[in-house]
XYZ file of C-alpha atoms in Angstrom:
669
model
C -122.372 159.878 149.292
C -118.811 161.522 149.664
C -119.865 165.025 149.585
C -122.873 164.589 152.505
C -120.297 162.943 154.404
C -118.180 165.551 154.176
C -121.072 168.063 155.280
C -121.839 166.179 157.762
C -118.469 165.896 159.619
C -117.349 169.271 158.836
C -120.479 170.452 160.991
C -119.632 168.346 163.764
C -115.838 170.044 163.515
C -118.116 174.258 163.867
C -120.080 171.893 166.707
C -117.136 171.063 168.385
C -115.335 174.347 167.540
C -118.734 176.411 169.124
C -118.341 174.325 171.879
C -115.000 174.641 173.296
C -115.528 178.836 172.503
C -118.340 178.273 174.375
C -116.977 176.708 177.382
C -114.409 179.184 177.185
C -116.860 181.932 177.595
C -117.997 179.937 180.736
C -114.296 180.116 182.464
C -114.364 183.746 181.811
C -117.767 184.050 184.120
C -116.971 181.549 186.744
C -113.341 183.531 186.797
C -116.023 186.933 187.816
C -117.914 184.733 189.777
C -115.018 183.413 191.775
C -113.432 186.429 192.774
C -117.001 187.838 193.765
C -117.405 185.174 196.289
C -113.324 185.372 197.597
C -113.790 189.386 198.325
C -117.511 187.722 200.110
C -115.390 185.772 202.307
C -112.823 188.143 202.984
C -115.543 191.143 204.204
C -118.297 188.645 205.282
C -118.734 188.570 209.133
C -121.437 186.161 209.991
C -119.942 182.436 210.118
C -123.381 180.566 208.988
C -122.485 183.060 205.094
C -118.822 181.715 205.136
C -120.093 178.064 205.489
C -122.484 178.510 202.439
C -120.122 181.121 199.678
C -116.908 178.722 200.696
C -119.195 175.792 199.788
C -120.434 177.581 196.773
C -116.837 178.288 195.624
C -115.480 174.436 196.609
C -118.672 173.495 193.710
C -117.408 175.914 190.892
C -113.914 174.736 191.424
C -114.482 171.561 191.218
C -114.728 172.197 187.528
C -111.468 173.971 187.310
C -108.693 172.822 189.903
C -109.302 170.072 192.559
C -106.251 171.314 194.633
C -108.310 174.554 195.504
C -112.192 173.213 195.657
C -111.271 170.194 198.241
C -109.262 172.969 200.711
C -112.252 175.383 200.148
C -114.775 172.563 201.276
C -112.317 171.004 204.382
C -111.941 174.734 205.466
C -115.959 174.800 205.269
C -115.568 171.395 207.344
C -114.465 172.823 209.633
C -115.345 176.313 210.600
C -118.980 174.523 210.725
C -117.890 171.438 213.040
C -116.497 174.686 214.850
C -119.854 176.165 215.365
C -121.687 173.464 214.694
C -124.004 174.064 212.530
C -125.108 170.376 211.322
C -126.334 171.426 207.431
C -123.611 173.375 206.203
C -121.328 170.104 207.582
C -123.288 167.653 205.236
C -123.029 170.348 202.297
C -119.011 169.864 202.916
C -119.267 166.497 202.976
C -120.924 166.155 199.960
C -118.602 168.276 198.129
C -115.370 166.712 199.218
C -116.831 163.624 198.412
C -118.067 164.677 195.010
C -114.177 165.905 194.149
C -112.399 162.318 195.134
C -115.215 160.665 193.106
C -114.902 163.386 189.848
C -110.840 162.104 190.544
C -111.599 158.588 191.110
C -110.870 157.697 194.613
C -114.284 156.353 194.841
C -113.026 154.782 198.864
C -113.181 158.013 200.208
C -115.845 159.922 197.875
C -118.334 156.439 200.053
C -116.940 157.321 203.359
C -117.745 160.950 203.001
C -120.812 160.480 201.251
C -121.652 157.668 204.479
C -120.472 160.743 206.910
C -123.316 163.116 205.466
C -125.268 160.238 205.090
C -125.157 160.309 208.846
C -125.711 163.393 209.928
C -128.032 163.728 207.345
C -130.023 161.363 209.818
C -129.431 162.741 212.831
C -131.287 165.932 212.065
C -134.190 163.763 209.804
C -133.152 166.582 206.624
C -135.539 164.360 203.949
C -133.555 166.757 200.900
C -130.172 165.829 202.828
C -131.161 161.510 203.330
C -132.183 161.583 199.624
C -129.269 163.213 198.110
C -127.032 160.818 200.092
C -129.139 158.328 199.950
C -128.143 158.776 195.651
C -124.366 159.163 196.237
C -124.185 156.119 198.296
C -126.231 153.611 195.615
C -124.725 155.556 192.470
C -120.815 154.078 193.898
C -122.068 151.063 195.110
C -124.144 149.773 192.246
C -122.929 151.641 189.112
C -119.198 152.144 189.905
C -118.186 148.870 191.556
C -121.097 146.842 190.713
C -122.353 146.352 194.614
C -126.212 144.985 193.370
C -127.626 144.121 195.648
C -127.128 147.785 197.534
C -130.059 148.736 195.450
C -131.887 149.378 197.858
C -130.080 153.560 198.372
C -131.503 154.670 194.895
C -134.939 153.401 195.387
C -134.698 154.629 199.112
C -133.303 158.024 197.323
C -136.567 157.874 195.168
C -139.539 157.034 196.935
C -138.028 160.316 198.886
C -137.644 162.805 196.396
C -141.071 161.357 195.233
C -142.855 162.534 198.455
C -141.156 165.972 198.710
C -142.310 166.009 195.203
C -138.420 167.314 193.900
C -138.025 166.702 190.180
C -134.599 167.578 189.792
C -134.071 164.581 192.698
C -136.412 161.963 191.027
C -134.640 162.733 187.658
C -131.528 161.748 189.317
C -131.839 158.815 191.302
C -134.134 157.401 187.858
C -131.119 158.500 185.173
C -128.730 156.239 187.824
C -131.705 153.183 187.958
C -131.838 152.960 184.036
C -127.822 153.269 184.056
C -127.479 150.596 187.289
C -130.034 148.402 185.457
C -128.239 148.581 181.754
C -124.851 147.956 183.859
C -126.553 144.854 184.647
C -127.458 143.661 181.263
C -123.513 144.477 180.013
C -122.981 141.865 182.998
C -125.679 138.857 183.146
C -126.879 139.923 179.344
C -130.634 138.719 179.953
C -133.411 140.443 178.424
C -135.368 141.382 182.195
C -132.071 144.206 182.653
C -132.566 145.820 179.603
C -136.453 146.199 179.731
C -136.083 147.582 183.300
C -133.413 149.791 181.953
C -135.293 151.457 178.891
C -138.707 151.678 180.929
C -136.297 154.160 184.005
C -135.161 155.690 180.978
C -138.130 156.606 179.764
C -140.005 157.485 182.473
C -137.138 160.387 183.300
C -137.366 161.082 179.577
C -141.252 162.109 180.195
C -140.658 163.689 183.494
C -137.923 166.122 182.319
C -139.812 167.106 179.241
C -142.794 167.775 181.596
C -140.657 169.666 184.133
C -138.244 171.348 180.999
C -135.276 169.550 182.669
C -132.927 170.417 179.748
C -129.820 168.889 181.385
C -131.273 165.551 182.843
C -132.800 165.151 179.582
C -129.151 165.540 177.887
C -127.567 163.135 180.404
C -130.559 160.763 179.864
C -130.682 160.333 175.736
C -126.635 159.889 176.593
C -126.957 156.998 178.746
C -129.938 155.283 176.481
C -127.683 154.964 173.952
C -125.310 153.483 175.692
C -128.005 150.894 176.240
C -128.537 150.761 172.959
C -124.888 150.221 171.953
C -124.255 147.294 174.227
C -127.289 145.971 172.883
C -125.521 145.780 169.315
C -128.301 148.619 168.430
C -125.285 151.069 166.835
C -127.906 153.641 164.953
C -130.284 153.483 167.850
C -127.392 154.139 169.659
C -126.135 157.236 167.602
C -129.725 158.898 167.432
C -130.294 159.124 171.342
C -126.340 160.236 171.605
C -126.444 162.789 168.656
C -130.028 163.805 170.369
C -127.844 163.967 173.759
C -125.525 166.140 171.659
C -127.555 169.059 170.383
C -129.041 169.283 174.342
C -125.476 170.087 175.958
C -124.576 172.882 173.553
C -128.075 174.539 173.393
C -127.532 174.121 177.869
C -123.022 174.591 177.371
C -122.933 171.480 179.709
C -118.730 171.053 178.868
C -118.483 167.492 180.668
C -121.436 165.569 178.840
C -120.693 166.955 175.789
C -117.157 165.997 175.916
C -118.854 161.991 176.679
C -120.845 161.994 174.585
C -119.062 162.729 171.895
C -116.570 160.079 172.962
C -119.569 157.703 172.163
C -119.645 158.947 168.870
C -116.168 157.682 167.838
C -117.349 154.810 169.770
C -119.989 154.454 168.086
C -118.670 155.239 164.962
C -116.040 152.824 164.781
C -118.275 149.998 164.969
C -119.839 151.437 161.643
C -116.149 151.244 160.567
C -115.863 154.926 160.489
C -112.778 155.275 161.904
C -111.562 157.982 160.015
C -114.517 160.743 161.911
C -114.446 158.508 165.297
C -110.385 159.408 164.955
C -111.059 163.045 164.560
C -113.253 163.737 167.077
C -110.925 160.738 169.468
C -108.450 163.739 169.119
C -110.361 166.733 170.228
C -111.749 165.256 173.537
C -108.816 163.721 174.502
C -106.516 166.704 174.311
C -109.946 168.470 176.524
C -109.637 165.447 178.862
C -105.519 165.530 179.727
C -105.831 169.497 179.833
C -109.054 169.418 183.087
C -106.810 166.265 184.160
C -110.262 163.531 183.192
C -107.934 160.558 183.963
C -111.179 157.955 182.921
C -111.914 159.797 179.645
C -108.126 159.906 179.297
C -108.048 156.236 179.036
C -111.027 155.816 177.257
C -109.750 157.788 174.244
C -106.760 156.367 174.304
C -108.304 153.253 173.874
C -110.377 154.161 172.085
C -107.828 155.559 169.211
C -105.880 152.407 169.860
C -108.584 150.269 167.945
C -109.403 153.065 165.578
C -105.628 153.021 164.034
C -105.840 149.460 164.045
C -109.676 149.126 162.225
C -107.885 151.549 159.255
C -104.433 149.735 159.423
C -102.440 151.814 161.006
C -100.670 149.358 163.544
C -98.176 151.686 164.581
C -99.729 154.147 166.307
C -102.556 152.092 167.069
C -99.362 149.991 169.643
C -98.322 153.948 170.475
C -101.916 154.059 171.937
C -102.137 151.083 173.424
C -98.899 151.895 175.108
C -99.792 154.564 176.774
C -103.331 153.065 177.328
C -101.188 150.448 179.414
C -99.644 152.602 181.349
C -102.519 155.913 181.880
C -104.508 151.770 183.294
C -102.099 151.099 185.765
C -100.766 154.351 186.687
C -104.390 154.873 188.382
C -104.210 151.029 189.363
C -100.920 152.285 191.126
C -102.675 156.165 192.869
C -105.466 154.017 193.612
C -103.255 151.921 195.954
C -101.325 154.840 197.341
C -104.822 156.301 198.490
C -105.903 153.411 199.936
C -102.057 152.386 201.568
C -102.561 156.730 203.184
C -105.356 155.675 204.080
C -103.959 152.147 206.469
C -100.799 154.800 207.839
C -103.382 157.421 208.687
C -105.251 154.603 210.577
C -102.423 153.114 212.234
C -101.117 156.660 213.321
C -104.686 157.737 215.201
C -104.049 153.963 217.024
C -101.922 154.251 220.777
C -99.558 150.942 221.210
C -97.329 150.536 224.038
C -95.149 148.123 222.127
C -93.226 149.658 220.641
C -91.450 146.729 219.067
C -95.221 146.337 217.552
C -95.644 149.477 215.802
C -91.608 148.641 213.965
C -92.952 145.213 212.860
C -96.071 147.170 211.275
C -93.422 150.086 209.399
C -91.246 146.704 208.320
C -94.563 144.931 206.797
C -95.943 148.782 205.274
C -92.298 149.603 203.643
C -91.886 145.563 202.548
C -95.833 145.480 200.594
C -94.606 149.131 199.036
C -91.514 147.300 197.702
C -93.944 143.909 196.886
C -96.308 146.300 195.328
C -93.123 148.126 192.984
C -92.096 144.916 191.779
C -95.255 143.604 191.016
C -96.041 146.838 188.885
C -92.759 146.814 186.757
C -93.432 142.677 186.318
C -96.678 143.288 185.545
C -96.008 146.752 183.230
C -92.972 144.264 181.085
C -95.613 141.242 181.007
C -98.308 143.945 178.950
C -95.550 145.508 176.649
C -95.054 141.864 175.881
C -98.099 140.985 175.320
C -99.252 144.344 173.031
C -96.028 143.481 170.866
C -97.335 140.156 170.483
C -100.823 140.982 169.535
C -100.071 143.769 167.300
C -97.540 141.808 165.136
C -100.781 139.177 165.553
C -103.173 141.772 163.622
C -100.226 142.977 161.202
C -100.741 139.259 159.322
C -104.526 139.256 159.622
C -104.630 143.230 158.260
C -102.334 141.951 155.222
C -103.629 138.169 154.630
C -107.697 139.992 154.938
C -107.071 143.764 153.739
C -107.786 142.745 149.422
C -110.957 140.492 150.428
C -112.133 143.479 152.812
C -112.505 146.089 150.358
C -115.494 144.359 148.622
C -117.270 143.368 151.803
C -116.104 146.778 153.318
C -117.925 148.715 150.073
C -120.999 146.926 150.541
C -121.453 147.207 153.930
C -121.305 150.517 154.052
C -123.917 151.018 151.425
C -126.379 149.062 153.683
C -125.342 150.637 156.721
C -125.965 153.924 155.084
C -129.367 153.002 153.508
C -129.995 151.116 156.867
C -129.379 154.794 158.096
C -131.071 156.769 155.922
C -134.236 154.564 156.832
C -134.339 154.637 160.125
C -133.509 158.464 160.366
C -137.170 158.801 158.425
C -138.771 156.471 160.320
C -137.985 158.682 163.578
C -138.765 161.540 161.083
C -142.051 160.480 161.015
C -142.699 159.735 164.304
C -142.201 162.707 165.202
C -144.776 164.099 162.633
C -146.813 161.464 164.416
C -146.811 162.856 167.803
C -147.435 166.472 166.269
C -150.931 165.528 164.976
C -151.607 163.818 167.911
C -153.168 166.098 171.051
C -151.625 167.395 174.016
C -153.115 164.874 176.820
C -153.124 167.681 178.958
C -156.339 168.866 177.099
C -157.663 165.671 178.514
C -156.657 165.988 181.720
C -158.014 169.735 181.611
C -160.785 169.022 181.010
C -161.224 165.500 183.007
C -158.631 165.240 185.405
C -158.991 162.282 186.845
C -157.765 160.296 183.117
C -155.615 158.251 181.584
C -154.087 157.579 177.975
C -151.856 154.299 177.923
C -150.403 154.307 174.309
C -147.769 151.835 173.596
C -146.809 151.082 169.691
C -145.357 148.298 168.644
C -142.935 149.410 166.316
C -141.748 153.699 165.915
C -144.243 154.938 165.061
C -148.310 153.142 165.595
C -151.431 152.426 163.773
C -153.508 153.104 166.793
C -154.255 156.876 167.735
C -156.477 159.113 170.037
C -158.254 162.446 169.909
C -159.991 163.996 171.528
C -161.099 167.722 171.659
C -163.803 169.937 172.923
C -166.746 171.669 170.234
C -168.461 173.900 171.511
C -169.868 172.983 175.121
C -169.751 169.285 174.701
C -166.206 167.422 174.573
C -164.623 164.727 172.376
C -162.554 161.425 173.388
C -162.090 158.180 170.672
C -159.609 155.161 170.463
C -159.106 153.992 167.068
C -157.254 151.609 165.652
C -156.069 151.392 161.671
C -155.564 148.967 159.569
C -151.743 146.922 160.008
C -149.204 148.129 162.352
C -145.985 150.478 162.300
C -145.134 153.114 159.164
C -148.795 152.274 156.666
C -150.781 152.420 159.842
C -149.116 155.514 161.335
C -149.220 157.703 157.825
C -154.036 155.599 158.295
C -153.914 157.157 161.185
C -152.610 160.829 160.303
C -155.179 160.177 157.325
C -157.905 159.557 160.246
C -157.138 163.375 162.571
C -157.411 165.241 159.784
C -161.004 164.435 158.485
C -162.282 163.705 162.122
C -160.641 167.469 162.916
C -162.762 168.486 159.020
C -166.013 166.678 160.051
C -165.807 168.344 163.971
C -164.881 172.120 163.352
C -165.148 172.659 159.773
C -168.180 170.657 159.123
C -169.638 171.620 161.969
C -170.913 167.401 162.461
C -171.424 166.853 166.573
C -174.021 163.550 166.579
C -171.527 160.324 167.172
C -173.392 158.206 164.827
C -172.860 161.188 161.687
C -169.318 161.658 161.947
C -168.840 158.567 161.911
C -170.245 158.381 158.488
C -168.841 160.873 157.503
C -166.050 159.229 158.508
C -166.408 156.228 156.210
C -166.710 158.945 153.636
C -164.444 160.521 153.601
C -161.262 157.825 154.284
C -162.867 156.014 150.894
C -162.623 159.252 148.565
C -159.039 159.366 150.079
C -158.134 157.088 149.725
C -160.474 155.780 146.235
C -162.116 152.984 147.484
C -165.121 153.640 145.120
C -162.920 152.342 142.159
C -163.005 148.311 141.125
C -159.549 148.037 140.505
C -158.408 150.183 143.743
C -156.597 147.973 146.208
C -155.776 149.815 149.013
C -159.210 148.730 151.447
C -157.733 149.904 154.255
C -159.991 151.276 156.748
C -159.964 151.814 161.247
C -162.108 150.313 163.903
C -162.681 152.940 166.828
C -165.070 153.859 169.475
C -166.244 157.603 169.753
C -167.362 159.457 173.032
C -169.118 162.796 172.999
C -169.652 164.108 177.021
C -172.244 166.940 177.688
C -170.979 170.232 179.894
C -171.790 168.790 182.722
C -170.178 165.045 182.328
C -173.165 163.950 183.784
C -173.797 162.200 179.566
C -172.404 160.674 177.254
C -173.102 159.408 173.434
C -171.629 156.389 172.446
C -170.847 155.331 169.045
C -168.774 152.498 168.003
C -167.318 150.572 164.622
C -165.919 147.327 165.774
C -164.697 148.704 169.625
C -167.012 148.279 172.257
C -166.722 150.996 175.627
C -166.839 149.414 179.201
C -168.581 151.330 181.729
C -167.152 149.926 185.636
C -169.758 151.246 188.248
C -169.846 149.831 192.040
C -167.062 147.367 190.879
C -170.402 145.919 188.297
C -168.875 146.074 184.643
C -171.594 146.883 181.517
C -170.308 146.733 178.119
C -172.183 148.311 175.198
C -171.690 146.951 171.942
C -170.049 148.291 168.692
C -171.724 147.758 165.388
C -170.378 144.776 163.471
C -168.894 147.009 160.773
C -165.487 148.792 160.181
C -164.976 152.819 159.021
C -164.322 152.175 154.988
C -162.009 149.493 153.505
C -165.543 147.057 152.483
C -167.608 148.829 154.369
C -170.402 150.671 151.982
C -171.201 154.431 151.405
C -174.482 154.645 153.227
C -173.614 152.906 156.013
C -175.555 154.287 159.257
C -173.955 153.607 162.768
C -176.050 153.621 166.191
C -175.421 155.998 169.050
C -176.525 155.307 172.556
C -176.792 157.753 175.060
C -175.903 156.954 178.674
C -176.997 159.058 181.482
C -173.822 159.149 184.262
C -173.709 158.974 187.562
C -170.315 160.004 190.328
C -167.675 157.876 190.182
C -168.821 156.051 187.348
C -165.292 155.123 184.773
C -165.387 154.451 181.539
C -162.698 152.469 179.133
C -162.377 152.647 175.455
C -159.557 150.751 173.688
C -158.248 149.212 170.406
C -157.511 145.344 170.251
C -153.964 145.193 170.961
C -153.855 144.457 174.215
C -155.958 141.616 174.732
C -154.828 140.040 171.669
C -150.948 140.113 173.310
C -149.469 136.389 173.687
C -147.655 135.962 176.586
C -148.596 133.813 181.117
C -147.053 130.694 180.778
C -149.226 128.872 177.781
C -148.125 131.682 175.320
C -151.857 132.004 174.736
C -153.647 135.216 174.615
C -154.798 137.837 176.832
C -158.278 137.754 176.503
C -160.682 140.915 176.778
C -162.101 138.638 179.669
C -158.797 138.927 181.808
C -159.349 142.735 180.552
C -162.287 143.431 181.932
C -161.641 141.703 184.744
C -158.364 143.747 185.072
C -160.204 146.830 184.596
C -162.627 146.352 187.528
C -159.671 145.393 189.925
C -157.921 148.754 188.587
C -161.193 150.671 189.014
C -161.211 152.147 192.518
C -157.533 153.676 192.161
C -156.381 156.806 190.951
C -155.831 157.421 186.080
C -151.833 156.904 187.517
C -151.990 154.056 189.508
C -154.501 152.186 187.100
C -152.197 153.202 184.309
C -149.534 152.260 185.410
C -151.347 148.736 186.901
C -151.858 148.637 183.289
C -148.812 148.588 182.246
C -147.074 146.134 184.937
C -149.864 143.573 184.055
C -149.395 144.321 180.210
C -145.106 143.513 180.981
C -145.841 141.050 182.936
C -148.372 138.660 180.549
C -145.323 139.105 177.541
C -143.020 138.134 179.968
C -140.010 136.807 176.821
C -142.783 137.547 173.391
C -142.635 139.497 171.832
C -145.115 142.694 171.558
C -148.048 141.862 168.472
C -149.803 144.817 167.820
C -150.274 148.760 169.108
C -151.875 149.165 171.715
C -153.960 152.114 173.220
C -156.337 152.281 177.027
C -158.512 154.936 177.683
C -159.516 155.296 180.652
C -161.904 158.230 182.282
C -163.753 158.872 185.726
C -166.851 160.963 186.273
């Protein structure tokens, strides 16, 4: 076990060094780009092009030189104002605001973002309006925790959705998820956790679909933070590591370091202070080099806690003092920025009363002096508290050190075993996802269709399958015995046998497919033996569409087919017997042929949705309510139907635990 830990640690160090080297090369590349743009700026005659070049320079320099970046942005703003180039003014204002935001001056950032929003609104530039609303929403909801300002984020998302701008949608989805994470941290309400998880999952699917790797990396990192604040440290490490892996590929050094910092914090929760300290020292060097004060502050705080965890109280105290000094310095800078704004406003106002001006100046000076006094008193008070706490920690550590050693060893073994199990289950999820068919194939054959798939655990005992054989198209919804890992194993067996029956044995009739599947599963689980204890099986519904989708053949084992036509639902009942288990080898299943009409809506599903407990009385949802739901949503598009099915389920479930895997498939012909 020690050898494995060393190998993991060595791999982390190699990855970090590789990243730093990569980013050094990236920096050289950026320097070349800066020189090229500066040369173009000197030669350029057109003022509009000059504004664009200066904004581009400001954006690139924002990663390395705050002063130069803001100078170029302000020059671009002045020139754009002179030539009345509104779009250029908006770009420059946003760039200035970004710089203030990176320097943690959120008040100034918000001011410039609002100015950009007003200009964008005046020319009705929807994309710029959406970006400005996102920027304002991020500061108000996430930086300042003004939760009643979430309207800015929702408005931004609606505009990006209308424009079909995936990059814009992804950044807002990430912001909404982070906003709900903060609400969950502050209020500890489960509904905020669920909302955050919902938006993260929507963002993950969209990022994968649109192949936006950088956005995917950021979302995984923030998802890790959500699980960390829930106390699920293994999940937080899992998603944080996925983010690190993506950031290494994309070369996103800032997000890489942010996730690396989080990895250290998460490791400390699992009592791995040694690895945490190594990581934190690397991140502290990076944040110091690039002037990222928020990151420095977090590193110093974490280093203090990590050294205290190891019993190095002198080092813990030194890092804590550095943290307090930087924290107070940042507060002082923020105060200085606010004071400068007040003085600028004062100078702009003309007054004929010189006595009043003198009084105001004295008040400002007195405010400065009071602030200095408060700062010194606060620093001394904090230093005293730090010394007191450090001495207490030292005494407590001495008393508990011997007793804790055995407990640490036992906890480490338990944690390692649990982590191995969690990682194995996550790996199993990847295998199961790989054998499930691509939903795009279904959308190609039946464009107005959906698959609502919601496992109870990480892996699922429900599975869906579809494929084309000759000119016919087959769709299957199946529910295997159990859920979790046992159910997932059965689902993989089921998919494998279905593939053999259809494509190798070329069995095409629905009832014969079910009969063959019954025989094959009983054979592979050795259910013919009297001594066999593995009597697992599955329920399923199978549809076979002809090439014109004017006729469907249905066969079912304990799972019905619902057809909604002109606001009326018809139920086609299944054979009341399962596949495999105690079912005889000679079992013959029935097939029903149905002539279809345009706009017919067909549903096949497992029993998880109807069996879910919830509502005001904590009762099952029941099949009757599911039928009513299908009739209600049938007129809508497949995407809207899937969303409504999800919304109704979450509302019904409320705070109750999900009782089973859930699968609902819908097809409109």
